[in-house]
């Protein structure tokens, strides 16, 4: 049976056409490398890429897979995911991505209201979004800062672009900009007032930039503190039953080995979800769990 082909980005070259099977194995490989610590500081290590190349080559020996093609493909998938995620992260509880249809589902009325607020959502009505939940495990945190940047270097570059600084060290460029504007403003100040009191109260451009940067840092620090507190509370929530008993419930569902591991880990980390799953009828529990199980 022939494998279904997915859209292939031109950056990869004509020598390799990616299939949905290849995409799934590629994404799973990245998730695995992330889970074992091969993504320090948000960037996949050289070892991670070497492992992923090896896995893809073993799975598809007839394909010309190398590190560059893997990097290009995951960037392509990340870009498509980001466009979709940035819209539907604002969706109401009436929306859900279906692992069966691979599309966003909602009642017609919910769609109409949502599209009115976010017109671009119309492009995703009836449009499959393969591997959405798996890609979410990889890239949702990157989208949280609004830029999709993975590393401090990328974030600095994006900040430089927003400030109109094409390249170079952003701190040095801010200093150069500050020096130029400070000289200009000092000239203007002489025309406004030569009063020592007026000059004492006046802030230089560089001081204003530094003040804004400090306020930004304080704001980010406060947000991180609040998020950390919330995570600590979530992870210290007591389980309603011992871990061994959770495993027994998972084992009774007849999951394959990989899904069993994912389900056990997910349920032991989320007491509320565990309670919800166990409240579901036993004959439908497996299907329900598979629908909500995130792909780490």
PDB file of C-alpha atoms in Angstrom:
ATOM      1  CA  UNK A   1       0.000   0.000   0.000  1.00  0.00           C
ATOM      2  CA  UNK A   2       1.474   3.325  -1.076  1.00  0.00           C
ATOM      3  CA  UNK A   3       2.182   5.894   1.591  1.00  0.00           C
ATOM      4  CA  UNK A   4       0.148   9.090   1.471  1.00  0.00           C
ATOM      5  CA  UNK A   5       2.206  12.107   0.508  1.00  0.00           C
ATOM      6  CA  UNK A   6       2.061  15.410   2.270  1.00  0.00           C
ATOM      7  CA  UNK A   7       2.951  18.812   0.919  1.00  0.00           C
ATOM      8  CA  UNK A   8       6.708  19.255   0.564  1.00  0.00           C
ATOM      9  CA  UNK A   9       8.445  22.599   0.968  1.00  0.00           C
ATOM     10  CA  UNK A  10      10.672  23.629  -1.891  1.00  0.00           C
ATOM     11  CA  UNK A  11      13.567  24.420   0.454  1.00  0.00           C
ATOM     12  CA  UNK A  12      14.240  20.714   0.735  1.00  0.00           C
ATOM     13  CA  UNK A  13      14.989  20.238  -2.918  1.00  0.00           C
ATOM     14  CA  UNK A  14      13.436  17.923  -5.459  1.00  0.00           C
ATOM     15  CA  UNK A  15      15.419  14.872  -4.341  1.00  0.00           C
ATOM     16  CA  UNK A  16      13.231  14.184  -1.309  1.00  0.00           C
ATOM     17  CA  UNK A  17       9.443  14.160  -1.040  1.00  0.00           C
ATOM     18  CA  UNK A  18       8.188  13.800   2.518  1.00  0.00           C
ATOM     19  CA  UNK A  19       5.286  11.498   3.314  1.00  0.00           C
ATOM     20  CA  UNK A  20       2.952  11.731   6.302  1.00  0.00           C
ATOM     21  CA  UNK A  21       4.579   8.577   7.677  1.00  0.00           C
ATOM     22  CA  UNK A  22       7.985  10.232   7.456  1.00  0.00           C
ATOM     23  CA  UNK A  23       6.685  13.392   9.107  1.00  0.00           C
ATOM     24  CA  UNK A  24       5.233  11.427  12.015  1.00  0.00           C
ATOM     25  CA  UNK A  25       8.442   9.498  12.624  1.00  0.00           C
ATOM     26  CA  UNK A  26      10.452  12.720  12.319  1.00  0.00           C
ATOM     27  CA  UNK A  27       8.263  14.554  14.839  1.00  0.00           C
ATOM     28  CA  UNK A  28       8.261  11.611  17.249  1.00  0.00           C
ATOM     29  CA  UNK A  29      12.046  11.487  17.012  1.00  0.00           C
ATOM     30  CA  UNK A  30      12.315  15.171  17.943  1.00  0.00           C
ATOM     31  CA  UNK A  31       9.897  14.652  20.842  1.00  0.00           C
ATOM     32  CA  UNK A  32      11.996  11.738  22.086  1.00  0.00           C
ATOM     33  CA  UNK A  33      15.232  13.746  21.892  1.00  0.00           C
ATOM     34  CA  UNK A  34      13.537  16.558  23.787  1.00  0.00           C
ATOM     35  CA  UNK A  35      12.324  14.146  26.482  1.00  0.00           C
ATOM     36  CA  UNK A  36      15.824  12.745  27.099  1.00  0.00           C
ATOM     37  CA  UNK A  37      17.399  16.170  27.509  1.00  0.00           C
ATOM     38  CA  UNK A  38      18.896  16.747  24.077  1.00  0.00           C
ATOM     39  CA  UNK A  39      17.231  20.161  23.726  1.00  0.00           C
ATOM     40  CA  UNK A  40      19.097  22.331  26.241  1.00  0.00           C
ATOM     41  CA  UNK A  41      18.040  25.984  26.348  1.00  0.00           C
ATOM     42  CA  UNK A  42      15.445  25.374  23.655  1.00  0.00           C
ATOM     43  CA  UNK A  43      17.931  24.285  20.977  1.00  0.00           C
ATOM     44  CA  UNK A  44      18.362  20.708  19.786  1.00  0.00           C
ATOM     45  CA  UNK A  45      21.915  19.473  20.221  1.00  0.00           C
ATOM     46  CA  UNK A  46      24.190  18.027  17.550  1.00  0.00           C
ATOM     47  CA  UNK A  47      23.707  14.626  19.176  1.00  0.00           C
ATOM     48  CA  UNK A  48      19.938  14.994  18.804  1.00  0.00           C
ATOM     49  CA  UNK A  49      20.214  15.648  15.079  1.00  0.00           C
ATOM     50  CA  UNK A  50      22.651  12.761  14.639  1.00  0.00           C
ATOM     51  CA  UNK A  51      20.194  10.426  16.375  1.00  0.00           C
ATOM     52  CA  UNK A  52      17.259  11.669  14.305  1.00  0.00           C
ATOM     53  CA  UNK A  53      19.148  11.316  11.018  1.00  0.00           C
ATOM     54  CA  UNK A  54      20.063   7.755  11.950  1.00  0.00           C
ATOM     55  CA  UNK A  55      16.465   6.897  12.871  1.00  0.00           C
ATOM     56  CA  UNK A  56      15.045   8.289   9.627  1.00  0.00           C
ATOM     57  CA  UNK A  57      17.715   6.573   7.532  1.00  0.00           C
ATOM     58  CA  UNK A  58      16.959   3.243   9.191  1.00  0.00           C
ATOM     59  CA  UNK A  59      13.196   3.694   8.789  1.00  0.00           C
ATOM     60  CA  UNK A  60      13.414   4.839   5.166  1.00  0.00           C
ATOM     61  CA  UNK A  61      16.653   3.494   3.679  1.00  0.00           C
ATOM     62  CA  UNK A  62      15.486   4.317   0.155  1.00  0.00           C
ATOM     63  CA  UNK A  63      15.232   8.041   0.970  1.00  0.00           C
ATOM     64  CA  UNK A  64      18.096  10.524   0.749  1.00  0.00           C
ATOM     65  CA  UNK A  65      17.797  11.805   4.301  1.00  0.00           C
ATOM     66  CA  UNK A  66      20.483  14.005   5.821  1.00  0.00           C
ATOM     67  CA  UNK A  67      20.811  16.616   8.549  1.00  0.00           C
ATOM     68  CA  UNK A  68      20.053  19.609   6.312  1.00  0.00           C
ATOM     69  CA  UNK A  69      16.859  18.053   4.962  1.00  0.00           C
ATOM     70  CA  UNK A  70      15.709  17.219   8.477  1.00  0.00           C
ATOM     71  CA  UNK A  71      16.387  20.771   9.664  1.00  0.00           C
ATOM     72  CA  UNK A  72      14.524  22.247   6.693  1.00  0.00           C
ATOM     73  CA  UNK A  73      11.564  19.937   7.178  1.00  0.00           C
ATOM     74  CA  UNK A  74      11.110  20.588  10.883  1.00  0.00           C
ATOM     75  CA  UNK A  75      11.349  24.344  10.235  1.00  0.00           C
ATOM     76  CA  UNK A  76       8.657  23.974   7.575  1.00  0.00           C
ATOM     77  CA  UNK A  77       6.397  21.998   9.901  1.00  0.00           C
ATOM     78  CA  UNK A  78       7.016  24.481  12.723  1.00  0.00           C
ATOM     79  CA  UNK A  79       6.040  27.401  10.506  1.00  0.00           C
ATOM     80  CA  UNK A  80       2.763  25.756   9.478  1.00  0.00           C
ATOM     81  CA  UNK A  81       1.968  24.801  13.058  1.00  0.00           C
ATOM     82  CA  UNK A  82       2.730  28.303  14.297  1.00  0.00           C
ATOM     83  CA  UNK A  83       0.319  29.928  11.844  1.00  0.00           C
ATOM     84  CA  UNK A  84      -2.459  27.625  13.050  1.00  0.00           C
ATOM     85  CA  UNK A  85      -1.579  27.717  16.748  1.00  0.00           C
ATOM     86  CA  UNK A  86      -1.448  31.514  16.912  1.00  0.00           C
ATOM     87  CA  UNK A  87      -5.087  31.601  15.802  1.00  0.00           C
ATOM     88  CA  UNK A  88      -6.619  28.717  17.727  1.00  0.00           C
ATOM     89  CA  UNK A  89      -4.887  29.428  21.031  1.00  0.00           C
ATOM     90  CA  UNK A  90      -7.607  32.104  21.234  1.00  0.00           C
ATOM     91  CA  UNK A  91     -10.428  29.628  20.518  1.00  0.00           C
ATOM     92  CA  UNK A  92     -13.197  29.031  23.024  1.00  0.00           C
ATOM     93  CA  UNK A  93     -13.933  25.704  24.700  1.00  0.00           C
ATOM     94  CA  UNK A  94     -16.276  24.834  21.820  1.00  0.00           C
ATOM     95  CA  UNK A  95     -13.312  24.163  19.540  1.00  0.00           C
ATOM     96  CA  UNK A  96     -11.222  21.004  19.468  1.00  0.00           C
ATOM     97  CA  UNK A  97      -8.669  19.474  17.147  1.00  0.00           C
ATOM     98  CA  UNK A  98      -9.824  15.968  16.199  1.00  0.00           C
ATOM     99  CA  UNK A  99      -7.140  13.254  16.001  1.00  0.00           C
ATOM    100  CA  UNK A 100      -9.461  11.336  13.661  1.00  0.00           C
ATOM    101  CA  UNK A 101     -10.242  14.012  11.060  1.00  0.00           C
ATOM    102  CA  UNK A 102      -7.064  15.990  11.858  1.00  0.00           C
ATOM    103  CA  UNK A 103      -9.166  19.142  11.608  1.00  0.00           C
ATOM    104  CA  UNK A 104     -10.530  21.771  13.981  1.00  0.00           C
ATOM    105  CA  UNK A 105     -14.137  20.956  14.864  1.00  0.00           C
ATOM    106  CA  UNK A 106     -16.830  23.270  16.219  1.00  0.00           C
ATOM    107  CA  UNK A 107     -20.501  24.062  15.771  1.00  0.00           C
ATOM    108  CA  UNK A 108     -21.339  26.406  12.838  1.00  0.00           C
ATOM    109  CA  UNK A 109     -22.371  29.159  15.247  1.00  0.00           C
ATOM    110  CA  UNK A 110     -19.056  28.921  17.106  1.00  0.00           C
ATOM    111  CA  UNK A 111     -17.174  29.117  13.817  1.00  0.00           C
ATOM    112  CA  UNK A 112     -19.111  32.213  12.748  1.00  0.00           C
ATOM    113  CA  UNK A 113     -18.394  34.025  16.016  1.00  0.00           C
ATOM    114  CA  UNK A 114     -14.743  33.031  16.045  1.00  0.00           C
ATOM    115  CA  UNK A 115     -14.165  34.027  12.410  1.00  0.00           C
ATOM    116  CA  UNK A 116     -15.713  37.400  13.096  1.00  0.00           C
ATOM    117  CA  UNK A 117     -13.056  37.977  15.761  1.00  0.00           C
ATOM    118  CA  UNK A 118     -10.242  36.191  13.898  1.00  0.00           C
ATOM    119  CA  UNK A 119     -10.923  36.283  10.117  1.00  0.00           C
ATOM    120  CA  UNK A 120      -7.901  34.081   9.312  1.00  0.00           C
ATOM    121  CA  UNK A 121      -9.578  31.198  11.113  1.00  0.00           C
ATOM    122  CA  UNK A 122     -11.780  30.751   8.035  1.00  0.00           C
ATOM    123  CA  UNK A 123      -8.773  29.327   6.166  1.00  0.00           C
ATOM    124  CA  UNK A 124      -8.725  26.379   8.591  1.00  0.00           C
ATOM    125  CA  UNK A 125     -12.364  25.340   8.246  1.00  0.00           C
ATOM    126  CA  UNK A 126     -12.314  21.851   6.780  1.00  0.00           C
ATOM    127  CA  UNK A 127      -8.535  21.976   6.345  1.00  0.00           C
ATOM    128  CA  UNK A 128      -6.538  19.095   7.859  1.00  0.00           C
ATOM    129  CA  UNK A 129      -3.752  19.997  10.253  1.00  0.00           C
ATOM    130  CA  UNK A 130      -1.726  16.767  10.542  1.00  0.00           C
ATOM    131  CA  UNK A 131       0.315  16.052  13.670  1.00  0.00           C
ATOM    132  CA  UNK A 132      -1.032  19.157  15.460  1.00  0.00           C
ATOM    133  CA  UNK A 133      -0.907  17.761  19.003  1.00  0.00           C
ATOM    134  CA  UNK A 134       2.549  16.293  18.462  1.00  0.00           C
ATOM    135  CA  UNK A 135       3.892  19.577  17.097  1.00  0.00           C
ATOM    136  CA  UNK A 136       2.283  21.335  20.028  1.00  0.00           C
ATOM    137  CA  UNK A 137       4.523  19.332  22.363  1.00  0.00           C
ATOM    138  CA  UNK A 138       7.544  20.666  20.505  1.00  0.00           C
ATOM    139  CA  UNK A 139       6.680  24.258  19.723  1.00  0.00           C
ATOM    140  CA  UNK A 140       3.795  25.588  21.838  1.00  0.00           C
ATOM    141  CA  UNK A 141       6.226  27.020  24.413  1.00  0.00           C
ATOM    142  CA  UNK A 142       8.102  28.811  21.627  1.00  0.00           C
ATOM    143  CA  UNK A 143       4.874  30.526  20.568  1.00  0.00           C
ATOM    144  CA  UNK A 144       4.160  31.685  24.129  1.00  0.00           C
ATOM    145  CA  UNK A 145       6.505  34.674  23.771  1.00  0.00           C
ATOM    146  CA  UNK A 146       4.638  35.819  20.664  1.00  0.00           C
ATOM    147  CA  UNK A 147       7.609  35.426  18.372  1.00  0.00           C
ATOM    148  CA  UNK A 148       8.212  31.713  18.022  1.00  0.00           C
ATOM    149  CA  UNK A 149      11.873  32.207  18.853  1.00  0.00           C
ATOM    150  CA  UNK A 150      13.706  29.214  20.285  1.00  0.00           C
ATOM    151  CA  UNK A 151      16.907  30.787  21.566  1.00  0.00           C
ATOM    152  CA  UNK A 152      18.031  34.060  23.172  1.00  0.00           C
ATOM    153  CA  UNK A 153      19.963  34.810  19.975  1.00  0.00           C
ATOM    154  CA  UNK A 154      16.788  34.508  17.899  1.00  0.00           C
ATOM    155  CA  UNK A 155      14.872  36.716  20.348  1.00  0.00           C
ATOM    156  CA  UNK A 156      17.606  39.362  20.241  1.00  0.00           C
ATOM    157  CA  UNK A 157      17.549  39.281  16.452  1.00  0.00           C
ATOM    158  CA  UNK A 158      13.768  39.719  16.384  1.00  0.00           C
ATOM    159  CA  UNK A 159      14.039  42.609  18.837  1.00  0.00           C
ATOM    160  CA  UNK A 160      16.683  44.179  16.620  1.00  0.00           C
ATOM    161  CA  UNK A 161      14.406  43.873  13.584  1.00  0.00           C
ATOM    162  CA  UNK A 162      11.508  45.532  15.415  1.00  0.00           C
ATOM    163  CA  UNK A 163      13.825  48.404  16.400  1.00  0.00           C
ATOM    164  CA  UNK A 164      15.109  48.789  12.845  1.00  0.00           C
ATOM    165  CA  UNK A 165      18.584  47.401  13.583  1.00  0.00           C
ATOM    166  CA  UNK A 166      19.425  45.007  10.740  1.00  0.00           C
ATOM    167  CA  UNK A 167      22.377  43.116  12.235  1.00  0.00           C
ATOM    168  CA  UNK A 168      25.112  43.283  14.838  1.00  0.00           C
ATOM    169  CA  UNK A 169      25.182  43.431  18.599  1.00  0.00           C
ATOM    170  CA  UNK A 170      21.898  44.960  19.721  1.00  0.00           C
ATOM    171  CA  UNK A 171      23.380  46.370  22.942  1.00  0.00           C
ATOM    172  CA  UNK A 172      26.159  48.169  21.031  1.00  0.00           C
ATOM    173  CA  UNK A 173      23.643  49.474  18.518  1.00  0.00           C
ATOM    174  CA  UNK A 174      21.373  50.776  21.283  1.00  0.00           C
ATOM    175  CA  UNK A 175      24.376  52.597  22.759  1.00  0.00           C
ATOM    176  CA  UNK A 176      25.216  54.132  19.375  1.00  0.00           C
ATOM    177  CA  UNK A 177      21.585  55.167  18.884  1.00  0.00           C
ATOM    178  CA  UNK A 178      21.494  56.568  22.403  1.00  0.00           C
ATOM    179  CA  UNK A 179      24.668  58.613  21.886  1.00  0.00           C
ATOM    180  CA  UNK A 180      23.341  60.112  18.659  1.00  0.00           C
ATOM    181  CA  UNK A 181      19.919  60.941  20.081  1.00  0.00           C
ATOM    182  CA  UNK A 182      21.364  62.209  23.330  1.00  0.00           C
ATOM    183  CA  UNK A 183      23.516  64.723  21.458  1.00  0.00           C
ATOM    184  CA  UNK A 184      20.501  65.840  19.431  1.00  0.00           C
ATOM    185  CA  UNK A 185      18.320  66.236  22.492  1.00  0.00           C
ATOM    186  CA  UNK A 186      21.013  68.115  24.409  1.00  0.00           C
ATOM    187  CA  UNK A 187      21.093  70.647  21.596  1.00  0.00           C
ATOM    188  CA  UNK A 188      17.311  70.938  21.732  1.00  0.00           C
ATOM    189  CA  UNK A 189      17.411  71.322  25.509  1.00  0.00           C
ATOM    190  CA  UNK A 190      19.722  74.315  25.217  1.00  0.00           C
ATOM    191  CA  UNK A 191      17.053  76.025  23.134  1.00  0.00           C
ATOM    192  CA  UNK A 192      14.349  75.104  25.655  1.00  0.00           C
ATOM    193  CA  UNK A 193      16.068  76.070  28.891  1.00  0.00           C
ATOM    194  CA  UNK A 194      19.505  76.651  30.323  1.00  0.00           C
ATOM    195  CA  UNK A 195      18.168  76.323  33.857  1.00  0.00           C
ATOM    196  CA  UNK A 196      20.210  73.909  36.036  1.00  0.00           C
ATOM    197  CA  UNK A 197      16.940  72.720  37.579  1.00  0.00           C
ATOM    198  CA  UNK A 198      15.478  71.850  34.146  1.00  0.00           C
ATOM    199  CA  UNK A 199      18.615  70.000  33.097  1.00  0.00           C
ATOM    200  CA  UNK A 200      18.647  68.084  36.377  1.00  0.00           C
ATOM    201  CA  UNK A 201      15.105  66.790  35.861  1.00  0.00           C
ATOM    202  CA  UNK A 202      15.640  65.894  32.200  1.00  0.00           C
ATOM    203  CA  UNK A 203      16.424  62.257  31.396  1.00  0.00           C
ATOM    204  CA  UNK A 204      18.808  61.398  28.581  1.00  0.00           C
ATOM    205  CA  UNK A 205      17.653  59.120  25.788  1.00  0.00           C
ATOM    206  CA  UNK A 206      20.011  56.390  26.997  1.00  0.00           C
ATOM    207  CA  UNK A 207      18.591  56.604  30.512  1.00  0.00           C
ATOM    208  CA  UNK A 208      15.075  56.275  29.119  1.00  0.00           C
ATOM    209  CA  UNK A 209      16.071  53.197  27.084  1.00  0.00           C
ATOM    210  CA  UNK A 210      17.716  51.621  30.127  1.00  0.00           C
ATOM    211  CA  UNK A 211      14.652  52.394  32.250  1.00  0.00           C
ATOM    212  CA  UNK A 212      12.332  50.766  29.704  1.00  0.00           C
ATOM    213  CA  UNK A 213      14.589  47.711  29.483  1.00  0.00           C
ATOM    214  CA  UNK A 214      14.618  47.370  33.274  1.00  0.00           C
ATOM    215  CA  UNK A 215      10.827  47.639  33.414  1.00  0.00           C
ATOM    216  CA  UNK A 216      10.583  44.980  30.721  1.00  0.00           C
ATOM    217  CA  UNK A 217      12.917  42.674  32.620  1.00  0.00           C
ATOM    218  CA  UNK A 218      10.936  43.195  35.830  1.00  0.00           C
ATOM    219  CA  UNK A 219       7.698  42.405  33.978  1.00  0.00           C
ATOM    220  CA  UNK A 220       9.128  39.183  32.523  1.00  0.00           C
ATOM    221  CA  UNK A 221      10.566  38.208  35.908  1.00  0.00           C
ATOM    222  CA  UNK A 222       7.187  38.712  37.553  1.00  0.00           C
ATOM    223  CA  UNK A 223       5.472  36.610  34.882  1.00  0.00           C
ATOM    224  CA  UNK A 224       8.035  33.818  35.291  1.00  0.00           C
ATOM    225  CA  UNK A 225       7.567  33.857  39.068  1.00  0.00           C
ATOM    226  CA  UNK A 226       3.801  33.564  38.731  1.00  0.00           C
ATOM    227  CA  UNK A 227       4.107  30.773  36.151  1.00  0.00           C
ATOM    228  CA  UNK A 228       6.581  28.904  38.335  1.00  0.00           C
ATOM    229  CA  UNK A 229       4.267  29.155  41.333  1.00  0.00           C
ATOM    230  CA  UNK A 230       1.408  27.780  39.252  1.00  0.00           C
ATOM    231  CA  UNK A 231       3.565  24.885  37.992  1.00  0.00           C
ATOM    232  CA  UNK A 232       4.720  24.038  41.489  1.00  0.00           C
ATOM    233  CA  UNK A 233       1.130  23.953  42.728  1.00  0.00           C
ATOM    234  CA  UNK A 234       0.096  21.785  39.782  1.00  0.00           C
ATOM    235  CA  UNK A 235       2.931  19.299  40.240  1.00  0.00           C
ATOM    236  CA  UNK A 236       2.539  19.080  43.987  1.00  0.00           C
ATOM    237  CA  UNK A 237      -1.171  18.285  43.765  1.00  0.00           C
ATOM    238  CA  UNK A 238      -1.741  14.965  45.481  1.00  0.00           C
ATOM    239  CA  UNK A 239      -2.733  11.981  43.364  1.00  0.00           C
ATOM    240  CA  UNK A 240      -6.032  10.380  44.241  1.00  0.00           C
ATOM    241  CA  UNK A 241      -4.411   6.910  44.188  1.00  0.00           C
ATOM    242  CA  UNK A 242      -0.952   5.304  44.312  1.00  0.00           C
ATOM    243  CA  UNK A 243       1.105   5.241  41.114  1.00  0.00           C
ATOM    244  CA  UNK A 244       1.021   1.431  41.030  1.00  0.00           C
ATOM    245  CA  UNK A 245      -2.764   1.485  40.940  1.00  0.00           C
ATOM    246  CA  UNK A 246      -2.728   4.044  38.129  1.00  0.00           C
ATOM    247  CA  UNK A 247      -0.475   1.707  36.169  1.00  0.00           C
ATOM    248  CA  UNK A 248      -2.914  -1.156  36.675  1.00  0.00           C
ATOM    249  CA  UNK A 249      -5.754   0.918  35.248  1.00  0.00           C
ATOM    250  CA  UNK A 250      -3.621   1.886  32.247  1.00  0.00           C
ATOM    251  CA  UNK A 251      -2.443  -1.694  31.721  1.00  0.00           C
ATOM    252  CA  UNK A 252      -6.035  -2.950  31.572  1.00  0.00           C
ATOM    253  CA  UNK A 253      -6.765  -0.797  28.518  1.00  0.00           C
ATOM    254  CA  UNK A 254      -4.620  -2.896  26.168  1.00  0.00           C
ATOM    255  CA  UNK A 255      -2.526  -0.014  24.846  1.00  0.00           C
ATOM    256  CA  UNK A 256       0.586  -0.572  22.770  1.00  0.00           C
ATOM    257  CA  UNK A 257       3.877  -0.171  24.745  1.00  0.00           C
ATOM    258  CA  UNK A 258       4.563   3.416  23.668  1.00  0.00           C
ATOM    259  CA  UNK A 259       1.010   4.643  24.353  1.00  0.00           C
ATOM    260  CA  UNK A 260       1.041   2.819  27.691  1.00  0.00           C
ATOM    261  CA  UNK A 261       4.149   4.724  28.769  1.00  0.00           C
ATOM    262  CA  UNK A 262       2.719   8.039  27.612  1.00  0.00           C
ATOM    263  CA  UNK A 263      -0.622   7.403  29.328  1.00  0.00           C
ATOM    264  CA  UNK A 264       0.992   6.362  32.619  1.00  0.00           C
ATOM    265  CA  UNK A 265       3.246   9.406  32.646  1.00  0.00           C
ATOM    266  CA  UNK A 266       0.407  11.765  31.684  1.00  0.00           C
ATOM    267  CA  UNK A 267      -2.034  10.463  34.302  1.00  0.00           C
ATOM    268  CA  UNK A 268       0.480  10.386  37.156  1.00  0.00           C
ATOM    269  CA  UNK A 269       1.373  14.022  36.415  1.00  0.00           C
ATOM    270  CA  UNK A 270      -2.237  15.227  36.134  1.00  0.00           C
ATOM    271  CA  UNK A 271      -4.498  14.278  39.023  1.00  0.00           C
ATOM    272  CA  UNK A 272      -7.512  16.094  37.579  1.00  0.00           C
ATOM    273  CA  UNK A 273      -7.221  14.304  34.239  1.00  0.00           C
ATOM    274  CA  UNK A 274      -6.854  10.965  36.035  1.00  0.00           C
ATOM    275  CA  UNK A 275     -10.125  11.548  37.859  1.00  0.00           C
ATOM    276  CA  UNK A 276     -11.822  12.494  34.592  1.00  0.00           C
ATOM    277  CA  UNK A 277     -10.555   9.382  32.766  1.00  0.00           C
ATOM    278  CA  UNK A 278     -11.582   7.006  35.555  1.00  0.00           C
ATOM    279  CA  UNK A 279     -15.031   8.574  35.556  1.00  0.00           C
ATOM    280  CA  UNK A 280     -15.523   7.533  31.941  1.00  0.00           C
ATOM    281  CA  UNK A 281     -17.332   4.228  31.176  1.00  0.00           C
ATOM    282  CA  UNK A 282     -14.785   1.398  31.088  1.00  0.00           C
ATOM    283  CA  UNK A 283     -15.840   0.200  27.639  1.00  0.00           C
ATOM    284  CA  UNK A 284     -15.162   3.674  26.165  1.00  0.00           C
ATOM    285  CA  UNK A 285     -12.237   4.654  28.364  1.00  0.00           C
ATOM    286  CA  UNK A 286      -9.465   3.662  25.976  1.00  0.00           C
ATOM    287  CA  UNK A 287     -10.862   5.709  23.100  1.00  0.00           C
ATOM    288  CA  UNK A 288     -11.438   8.694  25.380  1.00  0.00           C
ATOM    289  CA  UNK A 289      -7.905   8.532  26.766  1.00  0.00           C
ATOM    290  CA  UNK A 290      -6.367   8.292  23.292  1.00  0.00           C
ATOM    291  CA  UNK A 291      -8.302  11.393  22.218  1.00  0.00           C
ATOM    292  CA  UNK A 292      -6.881  13.548  25.019  1.00  0.00           C
ATOM    293  CA  UNK A 293      -3.437  11.959  25.351  1.00  0.00           C
ATOM    294  CA  UNK A 294      -0.726  14.493  24.428  1.00  0.00           C
ATOM    295  CA  UNK A 295       2.265  13.229  22.493  1.00  0.00           C
ATOM    296  CA  UNK A 296       5.386  14.029  24.510  1.00  0.00           C
TER     297      UNK A 296
END
